XYZ file of C-alpha atoms in Angstrom:
606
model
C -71.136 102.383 15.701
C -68.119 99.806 15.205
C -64.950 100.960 16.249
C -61.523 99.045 16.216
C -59.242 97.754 19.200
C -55.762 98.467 19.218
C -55.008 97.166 22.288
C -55.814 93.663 20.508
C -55.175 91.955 17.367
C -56.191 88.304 16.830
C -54.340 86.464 13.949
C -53.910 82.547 12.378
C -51.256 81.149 11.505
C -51.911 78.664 8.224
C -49.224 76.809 6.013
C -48.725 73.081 4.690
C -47.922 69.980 6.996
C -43.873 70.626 8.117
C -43.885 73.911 6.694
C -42.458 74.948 10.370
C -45.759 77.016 11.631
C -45.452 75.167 15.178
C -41.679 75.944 15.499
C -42.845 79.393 15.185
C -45.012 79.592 17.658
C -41.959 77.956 19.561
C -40.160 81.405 18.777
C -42.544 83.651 19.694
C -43.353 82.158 23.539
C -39.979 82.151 24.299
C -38.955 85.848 22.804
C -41.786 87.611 24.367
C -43.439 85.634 27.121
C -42.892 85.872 30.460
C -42.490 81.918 31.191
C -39.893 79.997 33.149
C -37.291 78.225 30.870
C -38.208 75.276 32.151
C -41.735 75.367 30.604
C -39.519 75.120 26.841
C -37.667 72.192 28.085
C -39.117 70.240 24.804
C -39.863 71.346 21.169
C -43.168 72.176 19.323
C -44.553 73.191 22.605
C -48.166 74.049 20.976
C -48.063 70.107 20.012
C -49.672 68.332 23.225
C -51.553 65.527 21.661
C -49.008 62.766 21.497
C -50.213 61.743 17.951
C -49.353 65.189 16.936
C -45.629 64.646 18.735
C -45.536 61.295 17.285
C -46.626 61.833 13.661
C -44.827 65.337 13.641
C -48.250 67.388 12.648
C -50.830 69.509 14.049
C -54.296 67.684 14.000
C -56.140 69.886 16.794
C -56.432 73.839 16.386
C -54.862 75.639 19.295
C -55.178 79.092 20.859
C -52.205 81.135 22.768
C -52.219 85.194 23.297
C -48.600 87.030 24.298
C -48.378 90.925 24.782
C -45.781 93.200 22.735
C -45.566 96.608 23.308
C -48.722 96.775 25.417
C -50.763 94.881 22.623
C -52.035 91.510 23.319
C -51.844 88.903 20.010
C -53.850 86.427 19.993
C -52.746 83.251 17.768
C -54.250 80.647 16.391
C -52.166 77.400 15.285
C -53.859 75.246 12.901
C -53.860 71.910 11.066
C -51.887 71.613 7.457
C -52.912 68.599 7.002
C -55.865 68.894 4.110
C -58.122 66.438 5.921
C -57.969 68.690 9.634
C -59.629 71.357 7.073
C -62.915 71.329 9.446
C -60.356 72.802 12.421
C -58.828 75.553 9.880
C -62.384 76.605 8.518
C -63.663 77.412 12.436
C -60.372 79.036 13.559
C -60.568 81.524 10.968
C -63.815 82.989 11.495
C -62.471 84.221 15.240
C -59.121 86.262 12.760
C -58.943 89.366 11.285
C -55.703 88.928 9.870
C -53.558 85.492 8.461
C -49.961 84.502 9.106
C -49.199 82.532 5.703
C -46.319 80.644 6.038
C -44.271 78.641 2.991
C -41.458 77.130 2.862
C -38.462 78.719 0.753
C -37.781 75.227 -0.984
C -41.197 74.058 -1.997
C -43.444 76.936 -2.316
C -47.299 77.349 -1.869
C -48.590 73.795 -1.663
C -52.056 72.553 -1.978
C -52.831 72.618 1.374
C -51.600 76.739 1.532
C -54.139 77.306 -1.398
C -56.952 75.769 0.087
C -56.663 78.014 3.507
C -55.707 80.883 1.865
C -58.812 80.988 -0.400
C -61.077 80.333 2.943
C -58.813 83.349 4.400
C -59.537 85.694 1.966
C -63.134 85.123 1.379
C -63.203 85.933 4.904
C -61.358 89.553 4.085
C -58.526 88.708 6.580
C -55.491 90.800 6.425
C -52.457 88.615 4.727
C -48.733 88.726 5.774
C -46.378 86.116 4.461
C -43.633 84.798 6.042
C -41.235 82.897 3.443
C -39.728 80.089 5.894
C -36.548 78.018 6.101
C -34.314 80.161 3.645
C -31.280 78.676 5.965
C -32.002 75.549 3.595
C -29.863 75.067 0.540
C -32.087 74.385 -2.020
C -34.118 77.559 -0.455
C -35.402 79.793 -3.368
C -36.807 82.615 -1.381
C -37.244 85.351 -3.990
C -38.633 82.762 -6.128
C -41.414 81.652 -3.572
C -42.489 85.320 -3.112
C -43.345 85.444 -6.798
C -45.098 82.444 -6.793
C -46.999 83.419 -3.732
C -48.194 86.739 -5.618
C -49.330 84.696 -8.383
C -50.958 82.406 -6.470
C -52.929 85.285 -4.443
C -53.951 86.667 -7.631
C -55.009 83.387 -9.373
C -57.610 82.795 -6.180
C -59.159 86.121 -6.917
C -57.497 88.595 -4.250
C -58.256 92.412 -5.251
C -55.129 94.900 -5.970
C -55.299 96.177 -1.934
C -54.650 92.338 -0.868
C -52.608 90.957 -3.958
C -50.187 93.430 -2.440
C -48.897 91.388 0.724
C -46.237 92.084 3.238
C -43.509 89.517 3.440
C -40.496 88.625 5.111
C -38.285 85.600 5.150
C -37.414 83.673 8.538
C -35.869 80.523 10.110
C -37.811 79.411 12.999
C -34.928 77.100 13.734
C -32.353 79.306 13.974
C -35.067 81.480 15.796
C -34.698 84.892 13.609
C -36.790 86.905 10.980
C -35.699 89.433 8.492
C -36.688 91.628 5.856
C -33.695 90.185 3.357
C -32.589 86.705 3.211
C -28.948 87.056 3.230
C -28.987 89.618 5.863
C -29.710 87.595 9.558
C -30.581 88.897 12.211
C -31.569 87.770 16.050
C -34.684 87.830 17.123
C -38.309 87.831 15.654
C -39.341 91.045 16.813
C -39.409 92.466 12.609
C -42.520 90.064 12.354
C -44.327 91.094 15.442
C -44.000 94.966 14.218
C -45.427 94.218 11.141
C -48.258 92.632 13.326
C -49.052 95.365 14.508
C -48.625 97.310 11.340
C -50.338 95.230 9.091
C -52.845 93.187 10.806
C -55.773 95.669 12.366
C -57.414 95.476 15.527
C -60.772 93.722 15.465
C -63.613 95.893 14.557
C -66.264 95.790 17.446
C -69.577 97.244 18.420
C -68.924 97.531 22.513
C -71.966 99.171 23.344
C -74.457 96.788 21.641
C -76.089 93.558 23.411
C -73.998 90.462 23.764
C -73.131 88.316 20.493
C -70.787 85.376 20.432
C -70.238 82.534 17.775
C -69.177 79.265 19.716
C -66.471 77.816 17.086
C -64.432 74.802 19.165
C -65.310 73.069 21.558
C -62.853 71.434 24.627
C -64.193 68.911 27.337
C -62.567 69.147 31.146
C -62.952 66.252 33.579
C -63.906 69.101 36.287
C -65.774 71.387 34.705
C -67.819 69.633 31.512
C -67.529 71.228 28.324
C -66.007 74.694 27.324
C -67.111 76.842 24.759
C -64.374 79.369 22.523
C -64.929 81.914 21.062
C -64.355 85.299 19.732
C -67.089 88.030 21.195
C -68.439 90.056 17.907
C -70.021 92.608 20.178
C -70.602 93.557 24.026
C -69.585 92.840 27.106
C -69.732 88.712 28.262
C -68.791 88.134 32.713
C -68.837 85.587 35.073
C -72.550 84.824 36.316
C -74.024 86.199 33.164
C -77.224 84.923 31.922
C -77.206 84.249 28.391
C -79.584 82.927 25.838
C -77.844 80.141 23.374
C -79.248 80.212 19.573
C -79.057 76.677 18.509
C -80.015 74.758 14.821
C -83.573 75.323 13.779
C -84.384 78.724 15.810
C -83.963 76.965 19.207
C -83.685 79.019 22.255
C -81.980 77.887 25.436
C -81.121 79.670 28.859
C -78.235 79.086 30.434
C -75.025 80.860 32.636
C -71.798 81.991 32.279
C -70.458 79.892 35.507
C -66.678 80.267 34.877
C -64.519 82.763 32.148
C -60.958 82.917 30.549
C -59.420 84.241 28.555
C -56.006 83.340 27.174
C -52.646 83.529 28.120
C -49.395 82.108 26.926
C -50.016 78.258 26.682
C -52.706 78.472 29.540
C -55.885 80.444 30.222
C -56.711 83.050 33.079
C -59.852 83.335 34.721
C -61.856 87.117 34.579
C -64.579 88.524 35.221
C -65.467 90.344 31.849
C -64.226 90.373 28.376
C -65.152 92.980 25.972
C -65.548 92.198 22.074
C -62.882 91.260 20.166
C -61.320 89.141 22.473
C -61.447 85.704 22.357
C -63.115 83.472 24.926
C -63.785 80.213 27.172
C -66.604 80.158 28.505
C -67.989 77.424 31.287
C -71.401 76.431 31.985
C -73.562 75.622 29.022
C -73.276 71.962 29.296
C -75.760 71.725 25.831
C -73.214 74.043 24.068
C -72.333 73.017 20.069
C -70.191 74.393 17.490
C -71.819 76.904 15.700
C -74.281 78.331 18.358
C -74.232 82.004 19.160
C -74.656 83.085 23.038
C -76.952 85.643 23.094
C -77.617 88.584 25.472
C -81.617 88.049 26.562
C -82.389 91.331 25.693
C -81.220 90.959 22.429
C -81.480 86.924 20.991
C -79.992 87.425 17.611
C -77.960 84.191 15.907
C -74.714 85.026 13.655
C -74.604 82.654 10.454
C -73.766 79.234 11.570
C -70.307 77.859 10.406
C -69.969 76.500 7.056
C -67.588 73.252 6.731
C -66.989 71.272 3.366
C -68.667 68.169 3.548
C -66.841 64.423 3.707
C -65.512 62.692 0.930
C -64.638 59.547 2.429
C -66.705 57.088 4.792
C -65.784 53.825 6.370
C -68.049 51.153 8.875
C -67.221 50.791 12.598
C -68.693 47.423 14.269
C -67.752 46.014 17.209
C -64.800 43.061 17.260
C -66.317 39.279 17.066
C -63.119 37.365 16.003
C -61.792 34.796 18.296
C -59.799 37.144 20.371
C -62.392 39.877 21.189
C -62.260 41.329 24.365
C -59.300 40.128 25.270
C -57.116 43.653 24.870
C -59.450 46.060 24.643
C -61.909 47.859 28.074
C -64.557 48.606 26.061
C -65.838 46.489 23.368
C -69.341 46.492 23.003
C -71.970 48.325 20.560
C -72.693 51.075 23.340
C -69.485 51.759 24.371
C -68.820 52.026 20.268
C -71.876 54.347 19.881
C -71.398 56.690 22.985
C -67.713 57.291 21.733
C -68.672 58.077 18.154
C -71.463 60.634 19.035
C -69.663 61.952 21.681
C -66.579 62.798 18.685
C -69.471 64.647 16.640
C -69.526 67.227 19.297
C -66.103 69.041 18.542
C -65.095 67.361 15.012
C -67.735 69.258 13.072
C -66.184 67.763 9.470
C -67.138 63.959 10.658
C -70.391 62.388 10.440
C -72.207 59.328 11.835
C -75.337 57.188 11.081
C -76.204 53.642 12.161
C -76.756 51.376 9.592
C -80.402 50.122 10.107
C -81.380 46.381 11.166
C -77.615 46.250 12.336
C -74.988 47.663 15.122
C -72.697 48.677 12.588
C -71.730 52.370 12.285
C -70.800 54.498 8.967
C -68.670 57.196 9.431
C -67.325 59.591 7.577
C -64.563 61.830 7.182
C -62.852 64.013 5.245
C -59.993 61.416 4.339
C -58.039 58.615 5.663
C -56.034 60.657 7.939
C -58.991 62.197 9.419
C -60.480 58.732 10.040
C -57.567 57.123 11.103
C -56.140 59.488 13.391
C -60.070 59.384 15.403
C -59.395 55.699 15.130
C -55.994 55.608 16.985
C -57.082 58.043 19.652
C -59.693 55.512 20.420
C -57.832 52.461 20.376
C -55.500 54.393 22.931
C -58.129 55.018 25.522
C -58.656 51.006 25.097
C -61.635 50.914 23.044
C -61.564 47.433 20.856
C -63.277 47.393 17.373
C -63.518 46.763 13.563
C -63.653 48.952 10.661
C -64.231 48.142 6.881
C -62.681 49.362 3.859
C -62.847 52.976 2.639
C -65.065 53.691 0.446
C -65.717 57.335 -1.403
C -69.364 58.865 -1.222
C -70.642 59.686 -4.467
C -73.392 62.208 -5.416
C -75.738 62.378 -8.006
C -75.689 66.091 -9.887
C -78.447 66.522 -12.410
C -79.144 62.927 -12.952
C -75.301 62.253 -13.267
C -73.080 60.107 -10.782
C -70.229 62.626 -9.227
C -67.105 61.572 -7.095
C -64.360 63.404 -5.027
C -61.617 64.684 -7.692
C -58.323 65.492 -5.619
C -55.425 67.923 -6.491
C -52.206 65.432 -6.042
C -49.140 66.908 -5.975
C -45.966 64.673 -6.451
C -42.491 65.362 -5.597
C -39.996 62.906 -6.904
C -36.310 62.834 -8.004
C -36.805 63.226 -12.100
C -34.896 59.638 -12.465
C -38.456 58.498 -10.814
C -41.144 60.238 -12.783
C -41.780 56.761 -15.000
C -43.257 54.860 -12.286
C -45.390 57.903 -10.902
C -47.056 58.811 -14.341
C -47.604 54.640 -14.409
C -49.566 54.450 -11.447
C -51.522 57.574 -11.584
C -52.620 57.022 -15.360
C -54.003 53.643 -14.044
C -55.969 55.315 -11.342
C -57.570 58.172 -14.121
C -55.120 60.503 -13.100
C -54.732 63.850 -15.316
C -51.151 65.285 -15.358
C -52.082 69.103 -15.475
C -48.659 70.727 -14.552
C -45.150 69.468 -14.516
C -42.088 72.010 -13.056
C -38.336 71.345 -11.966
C -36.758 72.397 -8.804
C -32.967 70.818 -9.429
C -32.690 67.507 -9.364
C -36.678 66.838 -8.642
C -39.474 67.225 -10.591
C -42.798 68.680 -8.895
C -46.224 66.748 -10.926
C -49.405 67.958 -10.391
C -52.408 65.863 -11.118
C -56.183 65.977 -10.801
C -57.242 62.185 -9.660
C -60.247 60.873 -8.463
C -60.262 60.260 -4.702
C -61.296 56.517 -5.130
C -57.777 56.253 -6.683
C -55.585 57.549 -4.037
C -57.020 55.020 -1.868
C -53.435 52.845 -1.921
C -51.518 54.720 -3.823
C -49.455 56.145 -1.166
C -47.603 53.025 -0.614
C -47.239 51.756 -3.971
C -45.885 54.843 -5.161
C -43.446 54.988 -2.022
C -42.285 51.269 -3.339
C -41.749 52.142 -6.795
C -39.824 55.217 -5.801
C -37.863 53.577 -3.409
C -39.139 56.155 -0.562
C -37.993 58.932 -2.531
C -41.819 60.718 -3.484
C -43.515 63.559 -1.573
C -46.898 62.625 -1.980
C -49.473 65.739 -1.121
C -53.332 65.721 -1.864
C -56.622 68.436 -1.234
C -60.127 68.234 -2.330
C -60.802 69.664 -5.152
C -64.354 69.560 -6.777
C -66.721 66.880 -7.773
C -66.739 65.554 -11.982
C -68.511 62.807 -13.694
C -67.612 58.960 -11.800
C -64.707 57.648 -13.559
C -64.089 54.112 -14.924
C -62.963 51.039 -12.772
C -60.326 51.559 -10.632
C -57.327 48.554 -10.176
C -58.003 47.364 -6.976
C -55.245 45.682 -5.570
C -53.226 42.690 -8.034
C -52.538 39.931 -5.223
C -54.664 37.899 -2.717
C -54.161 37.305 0.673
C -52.766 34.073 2.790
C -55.682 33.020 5.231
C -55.121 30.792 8.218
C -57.207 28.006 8.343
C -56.832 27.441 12.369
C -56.604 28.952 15.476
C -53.205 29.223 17.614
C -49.491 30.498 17.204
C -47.203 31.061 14.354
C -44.459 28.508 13.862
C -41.810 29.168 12.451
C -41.739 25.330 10.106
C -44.643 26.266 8.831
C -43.699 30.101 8.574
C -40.741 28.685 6.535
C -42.556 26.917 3.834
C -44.831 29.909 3.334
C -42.583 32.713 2.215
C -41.514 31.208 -0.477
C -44.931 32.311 -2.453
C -45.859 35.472 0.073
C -44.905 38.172 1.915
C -46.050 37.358 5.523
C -47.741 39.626 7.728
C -47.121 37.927 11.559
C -44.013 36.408 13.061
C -43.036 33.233 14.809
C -45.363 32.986 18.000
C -48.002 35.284 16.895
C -51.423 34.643 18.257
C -53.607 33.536 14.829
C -57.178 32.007 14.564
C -59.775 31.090 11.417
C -60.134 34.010 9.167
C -56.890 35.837 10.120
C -54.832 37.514 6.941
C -51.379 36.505 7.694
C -50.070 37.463 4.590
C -49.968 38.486 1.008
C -49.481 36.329 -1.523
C -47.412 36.806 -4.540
C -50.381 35.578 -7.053
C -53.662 36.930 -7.288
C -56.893 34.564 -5.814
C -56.271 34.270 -1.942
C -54.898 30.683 -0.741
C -55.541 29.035 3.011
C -52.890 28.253 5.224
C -51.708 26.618 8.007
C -49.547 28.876 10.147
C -49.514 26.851 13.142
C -48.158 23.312 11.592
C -45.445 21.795 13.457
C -43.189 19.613 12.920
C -43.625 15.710 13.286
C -40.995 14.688 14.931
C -40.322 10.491 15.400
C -37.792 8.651 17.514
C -35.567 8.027 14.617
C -34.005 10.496 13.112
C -31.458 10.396 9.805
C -28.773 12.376 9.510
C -28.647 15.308 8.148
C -32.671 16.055 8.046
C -32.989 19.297 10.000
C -32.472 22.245 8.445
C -31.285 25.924 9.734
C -34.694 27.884 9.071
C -33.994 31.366 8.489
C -36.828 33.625 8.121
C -37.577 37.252 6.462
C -38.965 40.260 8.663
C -42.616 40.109 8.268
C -44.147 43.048 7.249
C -45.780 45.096 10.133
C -48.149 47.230 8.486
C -49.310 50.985 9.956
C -52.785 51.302 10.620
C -53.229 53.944 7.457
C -51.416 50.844 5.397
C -53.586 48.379 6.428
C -56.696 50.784 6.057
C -55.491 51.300 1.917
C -54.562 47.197 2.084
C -57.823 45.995 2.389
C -60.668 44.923 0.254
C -64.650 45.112 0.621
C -64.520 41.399 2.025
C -62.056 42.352 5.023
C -61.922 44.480 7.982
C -58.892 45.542 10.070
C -59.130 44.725 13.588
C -58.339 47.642 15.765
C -57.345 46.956 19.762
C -54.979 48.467 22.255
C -52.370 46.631 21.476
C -52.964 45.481 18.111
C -53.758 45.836 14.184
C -54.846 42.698 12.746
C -56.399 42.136 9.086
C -59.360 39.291 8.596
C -62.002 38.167 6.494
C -65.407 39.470 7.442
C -66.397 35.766 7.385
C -64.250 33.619 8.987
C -64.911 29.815 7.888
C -63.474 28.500 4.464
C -66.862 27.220 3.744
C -68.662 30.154 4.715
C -66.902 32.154 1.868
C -67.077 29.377 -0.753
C -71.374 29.761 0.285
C -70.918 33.387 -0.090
C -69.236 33.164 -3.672
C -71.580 30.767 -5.181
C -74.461 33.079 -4.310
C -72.842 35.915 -5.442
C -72.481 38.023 -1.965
């Protein structure tokens, strides 16, 4: 018979990107654990990854426990960025209650709908946490009702619809049950933990079940498997049976257990169900398997996880400077990394194109893509990747894209340009609200035409927009789509930037390299102010002659090129170009080098 644990409770905490769910976590270690104070030396502890530190966001899932009045909580931090969904769908299934947190300025956003409905079809236990009310457009009361409607517009029955809440700054480090009352600690929102959120329902008598949902990789010990045990008793030197795809059956033992602790993990010699898991020593371990006792092999459902929307080629570098940055650079060393990714990212997918060593992979945006691309230009791999490219399906003999729920903050003197560009792109307005001096637009947009859009609409705003986005459903394909209005300067030759010749080019173009910049055949070195692309000669000099007249010579004064992100130069690019990804650099080129060989591949049309 299942019975619950109330010595445990195991709970996720979900909100937006910056909605302050790390800085929480922040609180809680240092209020209840037992660390050193050196170990909170920095801030957003839970953020290891130095993309997350850099880029301020939380790309990987993460697990932490800490005990309060004899309980132990586990917590689960994940992603709120929309395309890190494939993280927030696994966490979940190892919950049995939610932390929702929103900010008291801007509300539910799209990214707090789309866990919240994967939260409740799950039947976790909901408490919100209204964040930030120390800010002074915060709107706290407001937010609550908002959150209510939303929770009733995704379906939630009376029982849930019905959700504890209490407001908090993780900054200042305090929650409390009314906003202009604070207080000192967070201890109201771990009693309502324990109130709220129950204990996970086990059956602790029955034979061993797990369901492996992440996967982490040690240099020492191989890969680990995490997870939450549904019922009986796992320990150290076990033998277990793993369920894998298509009914597949394979022994293997339990060499090394943890559980967690804090930030780190202690190793034990049993855990009983509900508690979540690492286990060591199934070295053919995957997502989704379920470690069996032998006695009893039965699998759990295997994890669900929306499929990509976006999908890009990866081929190996062949320009002129290949190999000269990056470790590895070969079709291999591009393979092995790709398929070795597909074992914990469950949302990407990879093929090989036949008859060719190119690679398409795909993702669930250009986030997801191009964060897996910088991690793997830091551990020095060197490649090439093509323009984005949406995957369409075909639904009853009709041709379906990716529709996308964007969500546009701007001040209200800036709404012109943003309807502009979004009507271009097929974009529906389907809401429009006021929050003071901004103006909050929702539209539904195909996601062929968000591909760009960021950075125009940043441009025409002047930096002022919010720009948020989530999946939303397939519809009928859409017309055309603009692509981008200007071509591109091309050098014609192979050498540095100078700045004479520099000079004489920005007059017509924005440039893309500076004065003593490496260049060669094929490079983009900038964009130029008319459409049709134009070659160049970056690396022209000066002829200089042993007479000289007065007066000649000129001061030459050049503007900051443009040094584009690697996101930027992702939405930059058309189907003829690639951006070259190495260590040390981001370059943009022609996928055929030579002047003439694009002039063959116009005339025949390729």
């Amino acid at each position: 018979m299942p019975e619950r644990r109330n010595d445990l409770r195991n709970i996720a905490i979900i909100a937006h990107v910056d909605h302050g769910k790390t800085t929480l976590v922040d609180c809680m270690l240092k209020q209840c654990s037992q660390m050193r104070d050196a170990e909170f030396q920095c801030e957003q502890i839970l953020d290891s990854n130095e993309l997350e530190r850099e880029r301020g966001i939380t790309i990987l899932a993460k697990n932490i426990a800490l005990t309060y009045r004899g309980v132990k909580i586990n917590i689960m931090d994940t992603p709120g960025h929309a395309d890190f969904g494939g993280e927030v769908e696994r966490v979940l299934r190892m919950a049995d209650g939610c932390l929702v947190l929103v900010d008291a300025a801007e509300g539910p956003m799209p990214q707090t709908r789309f866990v919240l409905s994967k939260a409740l079809e799950l039947k976790l236990r909901p408490i919100v946490l209204i964040n930030k009310i120390d800010r002074k457009d915060a709107r706290p009361q407001e937010v609550v009702n908002e959150m209510f409607d939303l929770f009733l517009s995704l379906g939630a029955d009376e029982d849930l619809a019905e959700f504890p809440y209490l407001f908090s700054s993780t900054r200042e480090g305090y929650v409390t049950t009314d906003p202009a009352v604070r207080t000192n600690s967070i201890i109201p929102l771990l009693d309502m933990i324990l109130e709220k959120i129950p204990g996970p329902e086990v059956e602790l008598d029955s034979p061993l079940q797990m369901l492996v949902t992440t996967i982490d990789w040690s240099e020492f010990v191989g890969r680990i498997a995490i997870g939450r045990v549904e019922s009986g008793t796992i320990r150290k030197g076990q033998t277990v049976v793993v369920m894998q795809k298509d009914g597949q059956q394979t022994n293997g033992k339990v060499a090394i257990l943890y559980t967690f602790n804090n930030l780190g993990k202690n190793e034990v010699h049993e855990a009983d169900a509900g508690d979540i898991v690492a286990v060591v020593g199934l070295p053919f371990v995957e997502i989704g398997d379920t470690i069996c006792s032998p006695m009893a092999p039965r699998a759990m459902p295997r994890i669900h996880v929306d499929e990509p929307t976006l999908r890009m080629t990866f081929r190996i570098n062949n320009s002129p400077l290949a190999g000269k940055e990056g470790k590895y650079v070969t079709t291999r060393h591009l393979r092995d990394r790709l398929m070795r990714e597909l074992e914990r990212n469950v949302a990407l997918r990879v093929e090989q194109i036949p008859k060719s060593d190119q690679f398409m992979v795909s993702g669930r945006g250009i986030l997801h893509l191009s964060v897996l691309i910088e991690t793997m230009r830091r551990e020095q791999y060197e490649f090439s990747v093509g323009k984005p490219e949406v995957i369409y399906r075909t639904i009853d003999g009709v041709v379906n894209e990716p529709y996308e729920t964007l969500m546009v903050e701007v001040p209200s003197t800036a709404t012109g340009p943003v309807m502009e560009l979004t009507g271009m792109r097929f974009g529906e307005l389907q809401e429009v609200s006021s929050r003071g001096d901004f103006t909050l637009l929702k539209f539904s947009i195909p996601a062929r035409g968000l591909i760009g859009l960021r950075t125009r609409m940043l441009n025409a705003t002047k930096g002022t927009a919010v720009i948020n986005h989530r999946f939303d459903c397939y519809k009928p394909k859409a017309g055309d789509i603009p692509t981008r209005q200007t071509g591109v300067l091309i050098s014609n030759s192979n050498g540095h930037a100078v700045a004479f010749a520099m000079d004489g080019l920005q007059e017509r173009s924005e440039l893309h390299v500076s004065p003593n910049d490496v260049v060669y055949e094929g490079m983009i070195v900038g964009e130029n102010s008319r459409s049709g692309d134009m070659t160049v000669n970056p690396t022209k000099e000066k002829k200089l002659t042993n007479m000289r007249a007065s007066g000649n010579d000129k001061n030459i004064i050049l503007k900051p090129s443009r040094k584009m992100t690697l996101e930027e130069s992702l939405e930059f690019i058309e189907e003829d170009e690639l951006v070259e990804v190495t260590p040390k650099s981001i370059r943009l080129r022609k996928i055929l080098l030579t002047e003439v060989e694009r002039r063959r591949a116009s005339r025949s049309g390729g």
